[in-house]
CSV table of C-alpha atoms in Angstrom, one decimal:
chain,number,residue,atom,x,y,z
E,1,MET,CA,39.8,151.2,283.8
E,2,ARG,CA,41.0,148.6,281.3
E,3,TYR,CA,44.6,149.5,282.2
E,4,LEU,CA,43.8,149.0,285.9
E,5,MET,CA,42.2,145.6,285.2
E,6,THR,CA,45.1,144.5,283.1
E,7,MET,CA,47.6,145.6,285.8
E,8,CYS,CA,45.6,143.8,288.5
E,9,ALA,CA,45.5,140.7,286.4
E,10,THR,CA,49.2,140.8,285.9
E,11,VAL,CA,49.8,141.3,289.6
E,12,GLY,CA,47.5,138.4,290.3
E,13,ILE,CA,49.4,136.1,287.9
E,14,LEU,CA,52.7,137.2,289.5
E,15,ALA,CA,51.4,136.6,293.0
E,16,SER,CA,50.2,133.2,292.0
E,17,ALA,CA,53.5,132.3,290.4
E,18,CYS,CA,55.3,133.5,293.5
E,19,ALA,CA,53.0,131.4,295.7
E,20,GLN,CA,53.9,128.3,293.7
E,21,GLU,CA,57.6,128.8,293.9
E,22,PRO,CA,59.3,126.4,296.3
E,23,PRO,CA,60.8,128.0,299.5
E,24,ALA,CA,64.4,129.2,299.2
E,25,GLN,CA,65.5,127.4,302.3
E,26,VAL,CA,64.6,124.9,305.0
E,27,LEU,CA,63.6,126.4,308.3
E,28,VAL,CA,65.5,124.5,311.0
E,29,THR,CA,64.3,125.0,314.7
E,30,ASP,CA,66.1,123.6,317.7
E,31,HIS,CA,63.4,123.2,320.4
E,32,GLY,CA,65.9,122.5,323.1
E,33,ALA,CA,66.3,119.7,325.6
E,34,GLN,CA,63.5,119.1,328.1
E,35,THR,CA,64.0,116.9,331.2
E,36,SER,CA,61.3,115.3,333.3
E,37,VAL,CA,60.6,112.2,335.4
E,38,ALA,CA,59.2,109.4,333.3
E,39,GLY,CA,55.7,108.7,334.6
E,40,PRO,CA,53.4,105.6,334.7
E,41,GLY,CA,52.7,105.7,330.9
E,42,ALA,CA,56.4,105.2,330.1
E,43,PRO,CA,58.1,101.8,329.6
E,44,ALA,CA,58.3,100.1,333.0
E,45,HIS,CA,62.1,100.0,333.1
E,46,ILE,CA,62.4,103.8,333.0
E,47,VAL,CA,59.4,104.8,335.2
E,48,GLY,CA,60.7,107.1,337.9
E,49,LEU,CA,63.9,107.9,336.0
E,50,GLN,CA,64.9,111.3,334.6
E,51,ARG,CA,64.1,111.4,330.9
E,52,THR,CA,65.5,113.9,328.4
E,53,MET,CA,63.8,114.8,325.1
E,54,HIS,CA,65.5,117.1,322.6
E,55,THR,CA,63.7,117.8,319.3
E,56,VAL,CA,65.0,119.6,316.2
E,57,SER,CA,62.5,120.2,313.3
E,58,MET,CA,63.1,121.0,309.6
E,59,ASP,CA,60.3,122.7,307.7
E,60,THR,CA,60.8,122.3,304.0
E,61,GLY,CA,57.7,124.4,303.1
E,62,VAL,CA,55.8,121.3,302.1
E,63,LYS,CA,56.6,119.0,305.1
E,64,ASP,CA,57.8,119.6,308.6
E,65,TYR,CA,59.9,116.8,310.0
E,66,GLY,CA,60.8,116.6,313.7
E,67,LEU,CA,63.7,114.4,314.9
E,68,ARG,CA,64.0,113.7,318.6
E,69,TYR,CA,66.6,112.3,320.9
E,70,VAL,CA,64.8,110.6,323.8
E,71,ILE,CA,66.7,108.8,326.6
E,72,ALA,CA,66.5,108.1,330.3
E,73,HIS,CA,69.3,108.4,332.9
E,74,ASP,CA,69.9,106.5,336.2
E,75,ASP,CA,72.3,108.0,338.8
E,76,LYS,CA,73.2,104.4,339.7
E,77,ARG,CA,74.4,103.8,336.1
E,78,PRO,CA,76.6,106.8,335.3
E,79,GLY,CA,77.8,107.1,331.7
E,80,VAL,CA,75.0,104.9,330.4
E,81,ALA,CA,72.0,106.0,328.3
E,82,ILE,CA,68.8,104.0,328.9
E,83,PRO,CA,66.5,103.8,325.8
E,84,GLY,CA,62.8,103.5,326.6
E,85,GLU,CA,61.2,102.3,323.4
E,86,GLY,CA,64.1,103.8,321.4
E,87,TYR,CA,66.4,106.8,321.2
E,88,ILE,CA,65.9,108.5,317.8
E,89,GLY,CA,62.2,109.4,317.3
E,90,MET,CA,60.2,111.3,314.7
E,91,PRO,CA,57.3,113.1,316.5
E,92,GLN,CA,56.5,115.2,313.4
E,93,PRO,CA,54.6,115.2,311.1
E,94,ALA,CA,52.8,112.4,313.0
E,95,ASP,CA,54.0,110.7,316.2
E,96,CYS,CA,52.4,107.4,315.1
E,97,ASN,CA,54.0,106.8,311.7
E,98,TRP,CA,57.7,106.8,312.1
E,99,TYR,CA,57.4,106.5,315.9
E,100,GLY,CA,58.1,109.6,317.9
E,101,GLY,CA,59.3,107.5,320.9
E,102,GLY,CA,62.0,105.7,318.8
E,103,PHE,CA,61.8,104.7,315.1
E,104,PHE,CA,65.5,104.2,314.1
E,105,ASP,CA,68.0,101.9,315.9
E,106,LEU,CA,71.5,101.2,314.7
E,107,GLN,CA,73.1,98.0,316.0
E,108,LEU,CA,76.8,97.1,315.6
E,109,ASN,CA,78.0,93.6,316.4
E,110,GLY,CA,74.6,92.9,318.0
E,111,GLN,CA,74.7,95.9,320.3
E,112,THR,CA,72.5,99.0,320.0
E,113,ILE,CA,74.4,102.3,319.9
E,114,GLY,CA,71.6,103.8,321.9
E,115,THR,CA,73.1,102.9,325.3
E,116,THR,CA,76.0,105.1,324.6
E,117,PRO,CA,75.2,108.7,325.6
E,118,LEU,CA,74.8,111.0,322.6
E,119,HIS,CA,77.9,113.0,321.8
E,120,SER,CA,76.0,115.8,320.1
E,121,LEU,CA,72.7,116.7,318.5
E,122,VAL,CA,73.0,119.6,316.1
E,123,GLY,CA,70.5,121.0,313.6
E,124,ARG,CA,71.3,123.7,311.0
E,125,GLY,CA,70.3,125.1,307.7
E,126,GLY,CA,72.6,125.7,304.7
E,127,GLY,CA,71.5,127.0,301.3
E,128,ASN,CA,68.3,125.1,300.3
E,129,ARG,CA,69.1,122.2,302.8
E,130,GLY,CA,68.4,121.4,306.4
E,131,TYR,CA,70.5,119.0,308.5
E,132,VAL,CA,70.0,117.2,311.8
E,133,ASP,CA,73.0,115.2,313.1
E,134,PHE,CA,73.0,112.6,315.9
E,135,THR,CA,76.7,111.8,316.6
E,136,PHE,CA,77.7,108.9,318.8
E,137,ASP,CA,81.2,107.9,320.0
E,138,THR,CA,80.9,104.2,320.9
E,139,PRO,CA,83.7,101.7,321.7
E,140,LEU,CA,83.2,100.1,318.3
E,141,SER,CA,82.9,103.1,316.1
E,142,VAL,CA,82.2,106.8,315.8
E,143,ILE,CA,78.7,107.1,314.1
E,144,ARG,CA,77.0,110.0,312.6
E,145,ILE,CA,73.3,109.6,311.7
E,146,ARG,CA,72.5,112.6,309.5
E,147,PHE,CA,69.0,113.5,308.3
E,148,VAL,CA,68.7,115.9,305.4
E,149,THR,CA,65.8,117.8,303.9
E,150,LEU,CA,65.6,119.9,300.7
E,151,ALA,CA,63.5,123.0,300.3
E,152,GLY,CA,60.1,122.3,298.6
E,153,ASN,CA,60.7,118.5,299.0
E,154,ASP,CA,58.6,116.1,301.1
E,155,ALA,CA,61.4,113.5,301.5
E,156,LEU,CA,63.6,112.9,304.6
E,157,TYR,CA,67.0,111.6,303.5
E,158,CYS,CA,69.1,109.7,306.0
E,159,GLN,CA,72.8,108.6,306.2
E,160,ALA,CA,74.4,106.4,308.8
E,161,LEU,CA,78.1,107.0,308.5
E,162,LEU,CA,80.7,104.9,310.4
E,163,GLU,CA,84.3,105.5,311.4
E,164,PRO,CA,85.2,102.1,313.0
E,165,LYS,CA,87.6,101.7,315.9
E,166,ALA,CA,87.3,97.9,315.9
E,167,GLU,CA,86.2,95.1,313.5
E,168,ILE,CA,82.6,95.4,312.5
E,169,THR,CA,81.1,92.0,312.0
E,170,SER,CA,77.4,92.9,311.7
E,171,VAL,CA,75.4,96.0,311.1
E,172,ARG,CA,71.6,96.1,311.6
E,173,VAL,CA,69.1,98.9,311.3
E,174,ALA,CA,65.7,98.4,312.9
E,175,VAL,CA,62.9,100.8,312.0
E,176,ARG,CA,59.5,101.1,313.7
E,177,CYS,CA,56.1,102.5,312.7
E,178,TYR,CA,52.4,102.5,313.7
E,179,PRO,CA,50.8,103.2,310.3
E,180,SER,CA,48.2,106.0,310.4
E,181,ALA,CA,47.2,105.6,314.1
E,182,PHE,CA,47.9,104.0,317.4
E,183,VAL,CA,45.1,101.4,317.2
E,184,ASN,CA,44.6,97.7,317.9
E,185,ASN,CA,41.4,97.3,315.8
E,186,SER,CA,43.5,97.7,312.7
E,187,ASP,CA,44.0,96.2,309.2
E,188,ARG,CA,47.7,96.8,308.6
E,189,HIS,CA,49.4,96.1,305.3
E,190,VAL,CA,52.9,96.6,303.9
E,191,LEU,CA,53.4,97.1,300.2
E,192,THR,CA,56.7,96.2,298.4
E,193,PRO,CA,57.4,96.8,294.7
E,194,VAL,CA,56.2,93.4,293.9
E,195,ARG,CA,53.6,92.3,296.5
E,196,LYS,CA,51.3,93.1,299.4
E,197,VAL,CA,51.9,91.6,302.9
E,198,ALA,CA,48.8,91.4,305.1
E,199,GLN,CA,48.5,91.8,308.9
E,200,GLY,CA,49.8,88.7,310.7
E,201,GLU,CA,52.1,87.7,307.8
E,202,HIS,CA,55.9,87.5,307.9
E,203,ALA,CA,58.1,88.5,305.0
E,204,GLU,CA,61.7,88.2,304.0
E,205,LEU,CA,62.5,90.4,301.1
E,206,ASP,CA,64.5,89.9,297.9
E,207,PRO,CA,66.8,92.9,298.1
E,208,SER,CA,67.3,92.9,294.3
E,209,LYS,CA,63.6,93.4,293.7
E,210,GLU,CA,62.2,94.8,297.0
E,211,TRP,CA,63.9,97.9,298.1
E,212,TRP,CA,61.1,100.1,299.3
E,213,LEU,CA,58.2,99.6,301.7
E,214,LEU,CA,54.9,101.4,302.1
E,215,TYR,CA,53.1,100.9,305.5
E,216,TYR,CA,49.4,101.6,305.7
E,217,ASP,CA,46.1,100.7,307.4
E,218,ARG,CA,43.0,99.9,305.3
E,219,LEU,CA,40.6,100.8,308.1
E,220,PHE,CA,42.3,103.9,309.2
E,221,ASP,CA,43.1,105.7,305.9
E,222,ALA,CA,43.9,109.4,306.1
E,223,GLY,CA,40.9,111.3,307.4
E,224,GLN,CA,39.0,108.2,308.4
E,225,VAL,CA,37.3,109.0,311.7
E,226,SER,CA,36.5,106.4,314.5
E,227,PRO,CA,35.3,107.0,318.1
E,228,SER,CA,38.9,106.8,319.3
E,229,ARG,CA,41.2,107.8,316.4
E,230,THR,CA,41.4,109.6,313.1
E,231,GLY,CA,43.7,108.1,310.5
E,232,VAL,CA,46.6,110.3,309.4
E,233,GLY,CA,47.9,108.4,306.4
E,234,PRO,CA,50.7,105.9,305.6
E,235,CYS,CA,54.5,106.1,305.7
E,236,SER,CA,57.3,104.6,303.7
E,237,VAL,CA,61.0,103.9,303.5
E,238,LEU,CA,63.4,103.3,300.6
E,239,TRP,CA,67.0,102.2,300.5
E,240,PRO,CA,69.6,101.0,297.9
E,241,GLY,CA,68.9,97.2,297.7
E,242,ALA,CA,72.6,96.4,297.4
E,243,GLN,CA,73.4,97.7,300.9
E,244,ALA,CA,71.3,95.0,302.5
E,245,ASP,CA,71.9,91.3,302.9
E,246,LYS,CA,68.5,90.6,304.5
E,247,VAL,CA,65.3,92.7,305.2
E,248,SER,CA,62.4,91.2,307.1
E,249,PHE,CA,59.3,92.1,309.1
E,250,THR,CA,56.1,90.8,310.5
E,251,VAL,CA,53.0,92.9,309.9
E,252,GLY,CA,51.8,93.4,313.5
E,253,GLY,CA,48.3,94.5,314.5
E,254,TYR,CA,49.7,97.5,316.4
E,255,GLY,CA,53.3,98.4,315.5
E,256,ILE,CA,55.5,97.1,312.7
E,257,ASP,CA,59.3,96.5,313.2
E,258,THR,CA,61.4,96.1,310.1
E,259,THR,CA,65.0,94.8,310.5
E,260,MET,CA,67.7,95.4,307.9
E,261,ASP,CA,70.9,93.3,308.1
E,262,LEU,CA,73.3,95.5,306.2
E,263,LYS,CA,76.7,94.7,304.6
E,264,PRO,CA,79.2,95.0,307.5
E,265,GLN,CA,82.1,95.9,305.2
E,266,SER,CA,80.3,99.1,304.2
E,267,ARG,CA,80.6,102.4,306.0
E,268,ASP,CA,77.9,104.5,304.3
E,269,PHE,CA,74.2,103.4,304.7
E,270,ARG,CA,71.4,105.4,303.1
E,271,PHE,CA,67.6,105.7,303.4
E,272,VAL,CA,64.7,107.9,302.4
E,273,PHE,CA,61.8,108.2,304.8
E,274,PHE,CA,58.3,109.6,304.0
E,275,ASP,CA,55.5,110.5,306.4
E,276,TYR,CA,52.4,110.9,304.2
E,277,SER,CA,50.2,112.6,306.8
E,278,GLY,CA,47.1,113.9,305.3
E,279,THR,CA,47.5,111.7,302.2
E,280,LYS,CA,45.2,108.8,301.2
E,281,ASN,CA,46.7,105.3,300.9
E,282,ALA,CA,46.0,105.2,297.1
E,283,VAL,CA,47.5,108.6,296.5
E,284,ALA,CA,50.7,107.8,298.5
E,285,THR,CA,51.0,104.4,296.7
E,286,ALA,CA,50.8,106.0,293.3
E,287,ALA,CA,53.3,108.7,294.2
E,288,LEU,CA,55.8,106.2,295.6
E,289,ARG,CA,55.6,103.9,292.6
E,290,GLN,CA,56.0,106.8,290.2
E,291,ARG,CA,59.0,108.3,292.1
E,292,ALA,CA,60.8,105.3,293.4
E,293,GLU,CA,63.3,104.8,290.6
E,294,GLY,CA,64.2,108.5,290.6
E,295,LEU,CA,64.5,108.6,294.4
E,296,LEU,CA,66.9,105.6,294.3
E,297,ARG,CA,69.1,107.3,291.8
E,298,GLU,CA,69.0,110.5,293.7
E,299,LEU,CA,69.8,108.8,297.0
E,300,THR,CA,72.7,106.9,295.6
E,301,ALA,CA,74.2,110.1,294.1
E,302,LEU,CA,73.3,112.5,296.9
E,303,SER,CA,76.2,114.2,298.7
E,304,PHE,CA,75.5,114.2,302.4
E,305,ALA,CA,78.4,116.6,303.0
E,306,ASP,CA,77.5,119.9,304.7
E,307,PRO,CA,79.5,122.7,303.2
E,308,SER,CA,77.8,125.2,305.5
E,309,THR,CA,80.0,123.9,308.4
E,310,ALA,CA,83.2,123.3,306.5
E,311,ASN,CA,83.0,126.8,304.9
E,312,TRP,CA,81.7,128.6,307.9
E,313,PRO,CA,83.3,132.1,307.6
E,314,LEU,CA,85.2,132.2,310.9
E,315,ALA,CA,87.2,135.3,310.1
E,316,GLN,CA,84.1,137.3,309.1
E,317,LYS,CA,82.3,136.1,312.2
E,318,GLN,CA,85.2,137.1,314.4
E,319,GLN,CA,85.2,140.6,313.0
E,320,GLN,CA,81.4,140.9,313.7
E,321,VAL,CA,82.0,139.9,317.4
E,322,ALA,CA,85.0,142.1,317.7
E,323,ALA,CA,83.0,145.1,316.5
E,324,LEU,CA,80.3,144.4,319.1
E,325,LEU,CA,82.8,143.9,321.9
E,326,ALA,CA,84.7,147.0,321.0
E,327,THR,CA,81.7,149.0,322.3
E,328,MET,CA,81.7,147.0,325.6
E,329,PRO,CA,85.2,146.9,327.0
E,330,ASP,CA,83.9,145.6,330.3
E,331,GLU,CA,82.5,142.4,328.7
E,332,GLN,CA,85.6,140.4,329.4
E,333,GLU,CA,83.7,137.1,330.0
E,334,ALA,CA,82.1,137.2,326.6
E,335,ALA,CA,85.4,138.2,324.9
E,336,THR,CA,87.2,135.3,326.5
E,337,ARG,CA,84.3,132.9,325.6
E,338,TYR,CA,84.4,133.9,321.9
E,339,GLN,CA,88.2,133.8,321.8
E,340,LYS,CA,88.1,130.3,323.1
E,341,TRP,CA,85.4,129.2,320.6
E,342,ALA,CA,87.4,130.8,317.7
E,343,ALA,CA,90.6,128.9,318.6
E,344,GLU,CA,88.7,125.6,318.9
E,345,LEU,CA,86.8,126.2,315.7
E,346,ALA,CA,90.0,126.9,313.8
E,347,GLU,CA,91.4,123.6,314.8
E,348,GLN,CA,88.3,121.6,314.2
E,349,LEU,CA,87.5,123.1,310.8
E,350,LYS,CA,91.0,122.0,309.5
E,351,LEU,CA,89.8,118.4,309.9
E,352,VAL,CA,86.3,118.7,308.4
E,353,HIS,CA,86.9,117.0,305.0
E,354,PRO,CA,84.7,114.1,303.8
E,355,GLY,CA,86.5,110.8,304.3
E,356,ALA,CA,89.3,112.2,306.4
E,357,VAL,CA,90.1,110.4,309.6
E,358,GLY,CA,88.4,112.1,312.5
E,359,ALA,CA,86.1,114.2,310.2
E,360,VAL,CA,82.9,113.1,311.8
E,361,MET,CA,83.8,114.1,315.4
E,362,ALA,CA,85.5,117.3,314.1
E,363,GLU,CA,82.4,118.3,312.3
E,364,ALA,CA,80.2,117.5,315.3
E,365,ALA,CA,82.4,119.5,317.6
E,366,ALA,CA,82.5,122.4,315.1
E,367,GLY,CA,78.8,122.3,314.6
E,368,GLU,CA,78.2,122.5,318.4
E,369,ILE,CA,80.5,125.5,318.8
E,370,ILE,CA,78.8,127.2,315.8
E,371,ARG,CA,75.4,126.6,317.5
E,372,GLN,CA,76.6,128.2,320.7
E,373,TRP,CA,78.3,131.0,318.9
E,374,GLU,CA,75.1,131.9,317.0
E,375,GLN,CA,72.8,131.5,320.0
E,376,GLY,CA,75.0,133.9,322.0
E,377,LEU,CA,74.9,136.7,319.4
E,378,PRO,CA,71.4,138.1,320.0
E,379,GLU,CA,72.2,138.7,323.7
E,380,LEU,CA,75.5,140.3,322.8
E,381,ARG,CA,73.8,142.6,320.3
E,382,LEU,CA,71.2,143.6,322.8
E,383,ARG,CA,73.9,144.5,325.4
E,384,ALA,CA,75.7,146.5,322.8
E,385,LEU,CA,72.5,148.4,321.9
E,386,LEU,CA,71.8,149.1,325.6
E,387,LYS,CA,75.2,150.6,326.0
E,388,GLU,CA,74.4,153.1,323.3
E,389,ILE,CA,71.1,154.2,325.0
């Protein structure tokens, strides 16, 4: 009996240890594109138009971040994307914090890139990382906005990478949140490393001292219940202060828009976003203050490169497909499709090197082919299995 009790205790300790270990990888899920007619609740200028929403989520084991492309289309304006309230949203973990309808807007030379149709949206996992890429090919620049998560980590890292085609004279990023709840009877505040800014006040930051912001609502703290809403908790953003010339915001009673005028000579802009859903204001404040310096060092040194694309084992994948197709000689359409993808991938992967000219578009094209390749494999395997029955 004593042996049995000791063994059970040991098993319990091991199970507890295993439960505390961070997940080995980030679960990336592409939820696909959905198109519908924008109804009366949508912004007036897109009501009646076809609207597309495409969400990709990344579950790190401690936080599940969803990134969404949301845009409207008008047959009378071919080749133009029409943002409603925005075009890159974050519907998870909470639609209200970093706004699901559009929280991140990049503007070059005073023009939003959101009116240019998206070239590609690709999500994938690699090692202990998850990636979601929004790639745009605008007249001024090729732009890749990459979001990265790490297994067991609650942070969302972001890089806006530019490959200019013309002179860039101004770069602005505007971010939008509705801290903790969509409410008007609010008491919004924004905390910087050195001060608090109350609802109704305007602030222009000192980039050398103020390089993170925590957005919260004192009335609608996490779990605070009202007849209309329950508070979900605050959100925050952090960036290297040296990349900004000016950061400003007004603490609105509903939403808060923060504008960051960035150094136009730079090509690599970085941010860390947090959604503290389920976390009280005081706890989130203490956590951010404690982690901020380390996060800044981590963000500055972080490699946003994705080796899972550059090192994708094309030859091995071709052998797997060839083995399946060998059992189905009549599947000529699939054989032709995979041959075409293999040839295109071979060319694109040659160009996928950080800093190389054309690397952003080459990686985006390769990522899209890889996505289609992997999505087609389950059906191909099923057909091969049915042939054997």
